[in-house]
Amino acid sequence: MTDDLLGRHRAVLPDWLALYYEDPIEITHGEGRHVWDAHGNRYLDFFGGILTTMTAHALPEVTKAVSEQAGRIIHSSTLYLNRPMVELAERVAQLSGIPDARVFFTTSGTEANDTALLLATAYRRSNTVLAMRNSYHGRSFSSVGITGNRGWSPTSLSPLQTLYVHGGVRTRGPYASLSDDDFIAACVDDLVDLLGHTRAPAALIAEPIQGVGGFTSPPDGLYAAFREVLHERGILWIADEVQTGWGRTGEHFWGWQAHGQNGPPDIMTFAKGIGNGMSIGGVVARSEIMNCLDSNSISTFGGTQITMAAGLANLTYLLEHDLQGNSRRVGGLLIERVRAAAAQVPAVREVRGRGLMIGIEITKPGTDEADPQAAAAVLEAAREGGLLIGKGGGHNTTSLRVAPPLSLNVAEAEEGAAILENALRSIQ
């Protein structure tokens, strides 16, 4: 029973391991864009296990690949040649846009960002890192140290010196009133000024769209302008594509491509959606950066055969079915429906995002003050209506996060928008 499971959960797991809902649910199975709980209730899933079920629940192509690989061998580590790992690395390297790319697989986005920081600091011989305000990069000791979101950074202790840069949040902060061009210019000026007061940093790490921060983003071109400043000084650019990669934004395959006027990033990290629920993360970097380490290393579970088989099948399905194009088309419809509904709800400050990555910022009506209780009420009301969504936020904000599997169809988008509209109206 779910009630018994909740008691057992609380008895053996940490207090800080968050659960959604006043009455938490146990998800027992899923199919397509739907999941079911232990009581048999069906939900339209607009969060996908935190943007991880990228194509669909129980996608036959992926489950078949996993089953067949499990029947051969599940795991051997990186100490042996691994055909599925090589094949997926070849495809990721080609898709990355990074010249002479090398790929290292991990088990999560956190571990991928850890590896990127290791590479950048070793390559540049510096432990100073630039990060964006309102950012989130993982839960490890080094990644919480570069996370610019107080709610997700439990300690100020860090092996790195982190300096935070303006620009990740367009509609808040000292430059919010500026035009896009002036906003970018002001952020670049701030970056240049910051660099004049510190030792040369190893890298800037940035999410093209800030995930946990509430799906906030700068104007297109900001990171291209940053890259020009960084490149002049030899500072690396790390694009954290853990949530934005694989076509989720619709307009681009990678989030960095909205800022790609000055070329691809030096290092890119990925995870979540590529495994469609299997634990895959990774780093792509130019060969001289990836190969800069002067000691041996391995990965016990990164690149294991069963996860690589899932990733290959999932990526093949995504490309053959143009899920990036579907994200652009259906996501455009969904965001317009959500904006129309939100226009009638004073508590909604902003609806933002692109593709199937939509944020709804909730505030106390007539103010810019966050209203976490109202956001929680919408989350509960959506669940009661049969819809699962997420939440996030930073900079004293609270946002709802909408990120369905990329195979979402028009009818499901309309259904989800209607449930969400009712949930938003319930807090008035």
GROMACS .gro file of C-alpha atoms in nm:
model
  428
    1MET     CA    1   0.000   0.000   0.000
    2THR     CA    2   0.115   0.355  -0.076
    3ASP     CA    3   0.056   0.476   0.282
    4ASP     CA    4   0.278   0.199   0.418
    5LEU     CA    5   0.540   0.275   0.155
    6LEU     CA    6   0.544   0.641   0.261
    7GLY     CA    7   0.609   0.542   0.622
    8ARG     CA    8   0.887   0.308   0.516
    9HIS     CA    9   1.034   0.582   0.296
   10ARG     CA   10   1.044   0.825   0.588
   11ALA     CA   11   1.199   0.566   0.816
   12VAL     CA   12   1.503   0.489   0.603
   13LEU     CA   13   1.561   0.778   0.360
   14PRO     CA   14   1.692   1.132   0.429
   15ASP     CA   15   1.457   1.410   0.535
   16TRP     CA   16   1.595   1.628   0.256
   17LEU     CA   17   1.492   1.380  -0.014
   18ALA     CA   18   1.196   1.577  -0.147
   19LEU     CA   19   0.860   1.424  -0.239
   20TYR     CA   20   0.590   1.595  -0.442
   21TYR     CA   21   0.234   1.630  -0.312
   22GLU     CA   22   0.074   1.630   0.032
   23ASP     CA   23  -0.019   1.269  -0.037
   24PRO     CA   24   0.281   1.138  -0.235
   25ILE     CA   25   0.211   0.894  -0.517
   26GLU     CA   26   0.386   0.577  -0.623
   27ILE     CA   27   0.414   0.553  -1.001
   28THR     CA   28   0.393   0.188  -1.099
   29HIS     CA   29   0.399   0.189  -1.479
   30GLY     CA   30   0.371   0.407  -1.788
   31GLU     CA   31   0.301   0.401  -2.158
   32GLY     CA   32   0.350   0.677  -2.410
   33ARG     CA   33   0.284   1.008  -2.236
   34HIS     CA   34   0.086   0.855  -1.948
   35VAL     CA   35   0.172   0.697  -1.614
   36TRP     CA   36  -0.036   0.513  -1.351
   37ASP     CA   37  -0.011   0.518  -0.973
   38ALA     CA   38  -0.052   0.235  -0.723
   39HIS     CA   39  -0.426   0.309  -0.693
   40GLY     CA   40  -0.480   0.277  -1.068
   41ASN     CA   41  -0.514   0.650  -1.136
   42ARG     CA   42  -0.390   0.754  -1.479
   43TYR     CA   43  -0.199   1.079  -1.532
   44LEU     CA   44  -0.081   1.270  -1.835
   45ASP     CA   45   0.289   1.311  -1.764
   46PHE     CA   46   0.419   1.662  -1.834
   47PHE     CA   47   0.741   1.625  -1.633
   48GLY     CA   48   0.889   1.296  -1.757
   49GLY     CA   49   1.083   1.202  -1.443
   50ILE     CA   50   1.249   1.546  -1.440
   51LEU     CA   51   1.294   1.576  -1.819
   52THR     CA   52   1.434   1.224  -1.837
   53THR     CA   53   1.164   1.025  -2.017
   54MET     CA   54   1.242   1.213  -2.335
   55THR     CA   55   1.067   1.010  -2.604
   56ALA     CA   56   0.791   0.807  -2.434
   57HIS     CA   57   0.726   0.571  -2.145
   58ALA     CA   58   0.781   0.204  -2.233
   59LEU     CA   59   0.900   0.294  -2.583
   60PRO     CA   60   0.912  -0.046  -2.757
   61GLU     CA   61   1.237   0.027  -2.942
   62VAL     CA   62   1.414   0.109  -2.616
   63THR     CA   63   1.269  -0.172  -2.407
   64LYS     CA   64   1.358  -0.421  -2.680
   65ALA     CA   65   1.716  -0.292  -2.701
   66VAL     CA   66   1.754  -0.312  -2.322
   67SER     CA   67   1.607  -0.662  -2.306
   68GLU     CA   68   1.825  -0.795  -2.587
   69GLN     CA   69   2.140  -0.639  -2.442
   70ALA     CA   70   2.059  -0.774  -2.094
   71GLY     CA   71   2.039  -1.120  -2.245
   72ARG     CA   72   2.396  -1.085  -2.375
   73ILE     CA   73   2.591  -0.886  -2.115
   74ILE     CA   74   2.484  -0.599  -1.892
   75HIS     CA   75   2.817  -0.458  -1.782
   76SER     CA   76   3.193  -0.493  -1.813
   77SER     CA   77   3.337  -0.144  -1.725
   78THR     CA   78   3.555   0.074  -1.948
   79LEU     CA   79   3.854  -0.158  -1.905
   80TYR     CA   80   3.731  -0.360  -2.202
   81LEU     CA   81   3.631  -0.266  -2.553
   82ASN     CA   82   3.261  -0.187  -2.558
   83ARG     CA   83   3.088  -0.174  -2.898
   84PRO     CA   84   2.765   0.001  -2.788
   85MET     CA   85   2.968   0.269  -2.606
   86VAL     CA   86   3.186   0.335  -2.911
   87GLU     CA   87   2.882   0.351  -3.139
   88LEU     CA   88   2.695   0.597  -2.919
   89ALA     CA   89   3.011   0.807  -2.870
   90GLU     CA   90   3.053   0.829  -3.247
   91ARG     CA   91   2.699   0.957  -3.288
   92VAL     CA   92   2.717   1.204  -3.000
   93ALA     CA   93   3.052   1.340  -3.119
   94GLN     CA   94   2.913   1.398  -3.467
   95LEU     CA   95   2.595   1.564  -3.338
   96SER     CA   96   2.777   1.784  -3.087
   97GLY     CA   97   2.921   2.026  -3.341
   98ILE     CA   98   3.251   2.026  -3.149
   99PRO     CA   99   3.550   1.964  -3.379
  100ASP     CA  100   3.769   1.658  -3.315
  101ALA     CA  101   3.538   1.570  -3.027
  102ARG     CA  102   3.599   1.308  -2.761
  103VAL     CA  103   3.318   1.167  -2.546
  104PHE     CA  104   3.328   1.036  -2.189
  105PHE     CA  105   3.018   0.870  -2.047
  106THR     CA  106   2.903   0.903  -1.688
  107THR     CA  107   2.595   0.793  -1.497
  108SER     CA  108   2.433   1.133  -1.440
  109GLY     CA  109   2.437   1.503  -1.521
  110THR     CA  110   2.597   1.575  -1.185
  111GLU     CA  111   2.887   1.344  -1.265
  112ALA     CA  112   2.912   1.488  -1.616
  113ASN     CA  113   2.947   1.840  -1.476
  114ASP     CA  114   3.202   1.716  -1.222
  115THR     CA  115   3.406   1.574  -1.509
  116ALA     CA  116   3.378   1.895  -1.710
  117LEU     CA  117   3.505   2.094  -1.412
  118LEU     CA  118   3.793   1.849  -1.368
  119LEU     CA  119   3.889   1.885  -1.734
  120ALA     CA  120   3.860   2.265  -1.740
  121THR     CA  121   4.056   2.324  -1.420
  122ALA     CA  122   4.328   2.078  -1.519
  123TYR     CA  123   4.356   2.219  -1.870
  124ARG     CA  124   4.367   2.580  -1.752
  125ARG     CA  125   4.558   2.518  -1.426
  126SER     CA  126   4.303   2.729  -1.239
  127ASN     CA  127   4.036   2.645  -0.982
  128THR     CA  128   3.838   2.964  -1.044
  129VAL     CA  129   3.508   2.904  -1.222
  130LEU     CA  130   3.248   3.146  -1.357
  131ALA     CA  131   2.886   3.041  -1.316
  132MET     CA  132   2.550   3.204  -1.372
  133ARG     CA  133   2.326   3.336  -1.099
  134ASN     CA  134   2.014   3.120  -1.052
  135SER     CA  135   2.196   2.817  -1.200
  136TYR     CA  136   2.186   2.451  -1.101
  137HIS     CA  137   2.452   2.197  -1.196
  138GLY     CA  138   2.406   1.897  -0.967
  139ARG     CA  139   2.428   1.763  -0.615
  140SER     CA  140   2.796   1.666  -0.575
  141PHE     CA  141   3.044   1.861  -0.364
  142SER     CA  142   3.192   2.045  -0.661
  143SER     CA  143   2.867   2.100  -0.850
  144VAL     CA  144   2.677   2.249  -0.554
  145GLY     CA  145   2.975   2.481  -0.519
  146ILE     CA  146   2.903   2.633  -0.859
  147THR     CA  147   2.524   2.628  -0.827
  148GLY     CA  148   2.391   2.983  -0.812
  149ASN     CA  149   2.058   2.887  -0.656
  150ARG     CA  150   2.059   2.901  -0.276
  151GLY     CA  151   1.776   2.649  -0.243
  152TRP     CA  152   1.990   2.380  -0.409
  153SER     CA  153   2.333   2.460  -0.266
  154PRO     CA  154   2.349   2.327   0.092
  155THR     CA  155   2.707   2.426   0.168
  156SER     CA  156   2.940   2.716   0.091
  157LEU     CA  157   3.242   2.489   0.120
  158SER     CA  158   3.390   2.407  -0.220
  159PRO     CA  159   3.713   2.300  -0.389
  160LEU     CA  160   3.651   2.582  -0.638
  161GLN     CA  161   3.645   2.959  -0.626
  162THR     CA  162   3.317   3.050  -0.791
  163LEU     CA  163   3.226   3.391  -0.928
  164TYR     CA  164   2.869   3.453  -1.041
  165VAL     CA  165   2.779   3.638  -1.358
  166HIS     CA  166   2.464   3.830  -1.456
  167GLY     CA  167   2.244   3.723  -1.743
  168GLY     CA  168   2.063   3.395  -1.683
  169VAL     CA  169   1.735   3.561  -1.582
  170ARG     CA  170   1.594   3.805  -1.836
  171THR     CA  171   1.304   3.960  -1.646
  172ARG     CA  172   1.455   4.013  -1.300
  173GLY     CA  173   1.763   4.186  -1.165
  174PRO     CA  174   1.926   4.521  -1.236
  175TYR     CA  175   1.909   4.493  -1.616
  176ALA     CA  176   1.553   4.365  -1.651
  177SER     CA  177   1.417   4.694  -1.787
  178LEU     CA  178   1.668   4.711  -2.073
  179SER     CA  179   1.609   4.606  -2.433
  180ASP     CA  180   1.756   4.269  -2.533
  181ASP     CA  181   2.057   4.430  -2.702
  182ASP     CA  182   2.121   4.660  -2.408
  183PHE     CA  183   2.072   4.370  -2.165
  184ILE     CA  184   2.340   4.170  -2.346
  185ALA     CA  185   2.574   4.471  -2.357
  186ALA     CA  186   2.529   4.536  -1.985
  187CYS     CA  187   2.596   4.171  -1.898
  188VAL     CA  188   2.908   4.168  -2.116
  189ASP     CA  189   3.032   4.487  -1.951
  190ASP     CA  190   2.974   4.327  -1.611
  191LEU     CA  191   3.166   4.015  -1.718
  192VAL     CA  192   3.460   4.221  -1.842
  193ASP     CA  193   3.464   4.419  -1.517
  194LEU     CA  194   3.451   4.098  -1.312
  195LEU     CA  195   3.743   3.949  -1.503
  196GLY     CA  196   3.947   4.257  -1.418
  197HIS     CA  197   3.921   4.174  -1.049
  198THR     CA  198   4.018   3.806  -1.045
  199ARG     CA  199   4.282   3.559  -1.151
  200ALA     CA  200   4.216   3.400  -1.488
  201PRO     CA  201   3.924   3.157  -1.451
  202ALA     CA  202   3.923   2.809  -1.595
  203ALA     CA  203   3.579   2.829  -1.753
  204LEU     CA  204   3.230   2.968  -1.759
  205ILE     CA  205   2.965   2.700  -1.708
  206ALA     CA  206   2.611   2.789  -1.813
  207GLU     CA  207   2.277   2.625  -1.889
  208PRO     CA  208   2.133   2.770  -2.212
  209ILE     CA  209   1.796   2.755  -2.034
  210GLN     CA  210   1.815   2.728  -1.656
  211GLY     CA  211   1.627   2.415  -1.558
  212VAL     CA  212   1.582   2.400  -1.182
  213GLY     CA  213   1.586   2.781  -1.186
  214GLY     CA  214   1.243   2.781  -1.349
  215PHE     CA  215   1.318   2.756  -1.723
  216THR     CA  216   1.462   3.108  -1.733
  217SER     CA  217   1.695   3.215  -2.012
  218PRO     CA  218   1.880   3.518  -2.148
  219PRO     CA  219   1.818   3.673  -2.488
  220ASP     CA  220   1.956   3.468  -2.774
  221GLY     CA  221   2.316   3.566  -2.839
  222LEU     CA  222   2.424   3.639  -2.481
  223TYR     CA  223   2.657   3.342  -2.457
  224ALA     CA  224   2.796   3.416  -2.803
  225ALA     CA  225   2.887   3.762  -2.675
  226PHE     CA  226   3.032   3.610  -2.358
  227ARG     CA  227   3.231   3.361  -2.565
  228GLU     CA  228   3.400   3.642  -2.755
  229VAL     CA  229   3.524   3.789  -2.426
  230LEU     CA  230   3.622   3.448  -2.289
  231HIS     CA  231   3.802   3.335  -2.605
  232GLU     CA  232   4.026   3.643  -2.602
  233ARG     CA  233   4.145   3.537  -2.258
  234GLY     CA  234   4.166   3.162  -2.320
  235ILE     CA  235   3.877   3.090  -2.081
  236LEU     CA  236   3.670   2.785  -2.170
  237TRP     CA  237   3.293   2.776  -2.221
  238ILE     CA  238   3.109   2.476  -2.077
  239ALA     CA  239   2.750   2.436  -2.200
  240ASP     CA  240   2.541   2.239  -1.951
  241GLU     CA  241   2.291   2.066  -2.184
  242VAL     CA  242   2.162   1.820  -1.924
  243GLN     CA  243   1.807   1.955  -1.959
  244THR     CA  244   1.817   2.146  -2.290
  245GLY     CA  245   1.977   1.890  -2.521
  246TRP     CA  246   1.844   1.648  -2.786
  247GLY     CA  247   1.593   1.887  -2.947
  248ARG     CA  248   1.379   1.970  -2.644
  249THR     CA  249   1.386   2.342  -2.723
  250GLY     CA  250   1.245   2.272  -3.070
  251GLU     CA  251   1.431   2.542  -3.256
  252HIS     CA  252   1.769   2.379  -3.200
  253PHE     CA  253   1.911   2.035  -3.127
  254TRP     CA  254   2.129   2.186  -2.853
  255GLY     CA  255   2.045   2.487  -2.642
  256TRP     CA  256   2.385   2.644  -2.710
  257GLN     CA  257   2.294   2.680  -3.078
  258ALA     CA  258   2.079   2.983  -2.991
  259HIS     CA  259   2.412   3.141  -2.892
  260GLY     CA  260   2.637   2.973  -3.146
  261GLN     CA  261   2.742   3.267  -3.357
  262ASN     CA  262   3.101   3.231  -3.235
  263GLY     CA  263   3.115   2.854  -3.262
  264PRO     CA  264   3.034   2.561  -3.035
  265PRO     CA  265   3.131   2.537  -2.669
  266ASP     CA  266   3.471   2.399  -2.571
  267ILE     CA  267   3.303   2.144  -2.345
  268MET     CA  268   2.943   2.023  -2.340
  269THR     CA  269   2.770   1.808  -2.082
  270PHE     CA  270   2.456   1.598  -2.135
  271ALA     CA  271   2.240   1.346  -1.949
  272LYS     CA  272   1.872   1.287  -1.866
  273GLY     CA  273   1.678   1.244  -2.191
  274ILE     CA  274   1.931   1.046  -2.393
  275GLY     CA  275   1.872   0.736  -2.180
  276ASN     CA  276   1.492   0.774  -2.169
  277GLY     CA  277   1.512   0.675  -1.802
  278MET     CA  278   1.836   0.476  -1.807
  279SER     CA  279   2.129   0.636  -1.623
  280ILE     CA  280   2.340   0.807  -1.889
  281GLY     CA  281   2.540   1.126  -1.864
  282GLY     CA  282   2.843   1.244  -2.050
  283VAL     CA  283   3.094   1.505  -2.153
  284VAL     CA  284   3.200   1.609  -2.504
  285ALA     CA  285   3.515   1.816  -2.548
  286ARG     CA  286   3.783   1.897  -2.801
  287SER     CA  287   4.050   1.628  -2.796
  288GLU     CA  288   4.324   1.844  -2.646
  289ILE     CA  289   4.097   1.929  -2.354
  290MET     CA  290   3.963   1.577  -2.299
  291ASN     CA  291   4.313   1.430  -2.324
  292CYS     CA  292   4.480   1.682  -2.089
  293LEU     CA  293   4.465   1.458  -1.780
  294ASP     CA  294   4.804   1.312  -1.693
  295SER     CA  295   4.685   1.015  -1.488
  296ASN     CA  296   4.481   0.703  -1.554
  297SER     CA  297   4.107   0.691  -1.513
  298ILE     CA  298   3.817   0.456  -1.576
  299SER     CA  299   3.443   0.450  -1.526
  300THR     CA  300   3.286   0.153  -1.354
  301PHE     CA  301   2.929   0.226  -1.460
  302GLY     CA  302   2.958   0.507  -1.716
  303GLY     CA  303   2.911   0.364  -2.064
  304THR     CA  304   2.786   0.027  -1.943
  305GLN     CA  305   2.647  -0.183  -2.227
  306ILE     CA  306   2.283  -0.187  -2.121
  307THR     CA  307   2.256   0.192  -2.089
  308MET     CA  308   2.440   0.246  -2.415
  309ALA     CA  309   2.200   0.012  -2.594
  310ALA     CA  310   1.911   0.217  -2.456
  311GLY     CA  311   2.076   0.542  -2.562
  312LEU     CA  312   2.140   0.421  -2.915
  313ALA     CA  313   1.782   0.301  -2.961
  314ASN     CA  314   1.641   0.617  -2.807
  315LEU     CA  315   1.854   0.851  -3.016
  316THR     CA  316   1.770   0.660  -3.333
  317TYR     CA  317   1.398   0.687  -3.259
  318LEU     CA  318   1.427   1.059  -3.180
  319LEU     CA  319   1.606   1.137  -3.506
  320GLU     CA  320   1.399   0.910  -3.732
  321HIS     CA  321   1.071   1.052  -3.596
  322ASP     CA  322   1.188   1.417  -3.596
  323LEU     CA  323   1.100   1.471  -3.233
  324GLN     CA  324   1.284   1.803  -3.242
  325GLY     CA  325   1.037   1.920  -3.506
  326ASN     CA  326   0.749   1.781  -3.301
  327SER     CA  327   0.876   1.969  -2.998
  328ARG     CA  328   0.879   2.290  -3.199
  329ARG     CA  329   0.530   2.240  -3.342
  330VAL     CA  330   0.343   2.094  -3.045
  331GLY     CA  331   0.544   2.299  -2.799
  332GLY     CA  332   0.448   2.617  -2.982
  333LEU     CA  333   0.084   2.522  -2.959
  334LEU     CA  334   0.112   2.430  -2.590
  335ILE     CA  335   0.284   2.751  -2.483
  336GLU     CA  336   0.023   2.962  -2.664
  337ARG     CA  337  -0.256   2.771  -2.488
  338VAL     CA  338  -0.084   2.816  -2.152
  339ARG     CA  339  -0.027   3.187  -2.214
  340ALA     CA  340  -0.391   3.237  -2.305
  341ALA     CA  341  -0.503   3.061  -1.987
  342ALA     CA  342  -0.248   3.242  -1.770
  343ALA     CA  343  -0.358   3.584  -1.898
  344GLN     CA  344  -0.675   3.541  -1.691
  345VAL     CA  345  -0.485   3.453  -1.371
  346PRO     CA  346  -0.329   3.750  -1.184
  347ALA     CA  347  -0.092   3.520  -0.993
  348VAL     CA  348   0.093   3.429  -1.313
  349ARG     CA  349   0.376   3.676  -1.362
  350GLU     CA  350   0.525   3.520  -1.673
  351VAL     CA  351   0.498   3.221  -1.907
  352ARG     CA  352   0.831   3.153  -2.076
  353GLY     CA  353   1.028   2.886  -2.256
  354ARG     CA  354   1.060   2.728  -2.598
  355GLY     CA  355   0.973   2.393  -2.745
  356LEU     CA  356   0.855   2.149  -2.479
  357MET     CA  357   1.029   2.335  -2.198
  358ILE     CA  358   0.781   2.581  -2.047
  359GLY     CA  359   0.800   2.775  -1.720
  360ILE     CA  360   0.510   2.945  -1.541
  361GLU     CA  361   0.619   3.192  -1.274
  362ILE     CA  362   0.376   3.232  -0.983
  363THR     CA  363   0.374   3.544  -0.765
  364LYS     CA  364   0.144   3.721  -0.524
  365PRO     CA  365  -0.092   3.913  -0.755
  366GLY     CA  366   0.025   4.264  -0.841
  367THR     CA  367   0.377   4.204  -0.705
  368ASP     CA  368   0.704   4.035  -0.797
  369GLU     CA  369   0.701   3.842  -0.469
  370ALA     CA  370   0.715   3.464  -0.500
  371ASP     CA  371   0.416   3.263  -0.381
  372PRO     CA  372   0.532   2.906  -0.316
  373GLN     CA  373   0.202   2.815  -0.151
  374ALA     CA  374   0.007   2.910  -0.462
  375ALA     CA  375   0.249   2.719  -0.684
  376ALA     CA  376   0.211   2.412  -0.462
  377ALA     CA  377  -0.168   2.448  -0.485
  378VAL     CA  378  -0.149   2.448  -0.866
  379LEU     CA  379   0.072   2.139  -0.856
  380GLU     CA  380  -0.186   1.963  -0.637
  381ALA     CA  381  -0.482   2.078  -0.849
  382ALA     CA  382  -0.313   1.962  -1.169
  383ARG     CA  383  -0.255   1.621  -1.015
  384GLU     CA  384  -0.619   1.603  -0.908
  385GLY     CA  385  -0.711   1.678  -1.269
  386GLY     CA  386  -0.486   1.400  -1.398
  387LEU     CA  387  -0.173   1.597  -1.493
  388LEU     CA  388   0.180   1.574  -1.348
  389ILE     CA  389   0.402   1.883  -1.374
  390GLY     CA  390   0.712   2.003  -1.189
  391LYS     CA  391   0.825   2.311  -1.005
  392GLY     CA  392   1.143   2.507  -0.949
  393GLY     CA  393   1.271   2.859  -0.918
  394GLY     CA  394   1.540   3.079  -0.773
  395HIS     CA  395   1.611   3.449  -0.718
  396ASN     CA  396   1.317   3.440  -0.474
  397THR     CA  397   1.087   3.304  -0.744
  398THR     CA  398   0.859   3.004  -0.769
  399SER     CA  399   0.783   2.851  -1.107
  400LEU     CA  400   0.591   2.557  -1.243
  401ARG     CA  401   0.781   2.347  -1.495
  402VAL     CA  402   0.615   2.181  -1.793
  403ALA     CA  403   0.832   1.938  -1.991
  404PRO     CA  404   0.644   1.646  -2.151
  405PRO     CA  405   0.805   1.367  -2.356
  406LEU     CA  406   0.895   1.498  -2.702
  407SER     CA  407   0.646   1.265  -2.872
  408LEU     CA  408   0.353   1.457  -2.719
  409ASN     CA  409   0.069   1.488  -2.971
  410VAL     CA  410  -0.171   1.776  -3.030
  411ALA     CA  411  -0.465   1.613  -2.853
  412GLU     CA  412  -0.255   1.549  -2.542
  413ALA     CA  413  -0.122   1.904  -2.549
  414GLU     CA  414  -0.478   2.038  -2.562
  415GLU     CA  415  -0.585   1.806  -2.281
  416GLY     CA  416  -0.293   1.902  -2.062
  417ALA     CA  417  -0.344   2.274  -2.127
  418ALA     CA  418  -0.709   2.245  -2.025
  419ILE     CA  419  -0.619   2.071  -1.698
  420LEU     CA  420  -0.349   2.327  -1.632
  421GLU     CA  421  -0.590   2.613  -1.699
  422ASN     CA  422  -0.833   2.475  -1.441
  423ALA     CA  423  -0.550   2.427  -1.193
  424LEU     CA  424  -0.433   2.788  -1.239
  425ARG     CA  425  -0.786   2.923  -1.204
  426SER     CA  426  -0.830   2.729  -0.878
  427ILE     CA  427  -0.586   2.960  -0.694
  428GLN     CA  428  -0.776   3.280  -0.771
   0.00000   0.00000   0.00000
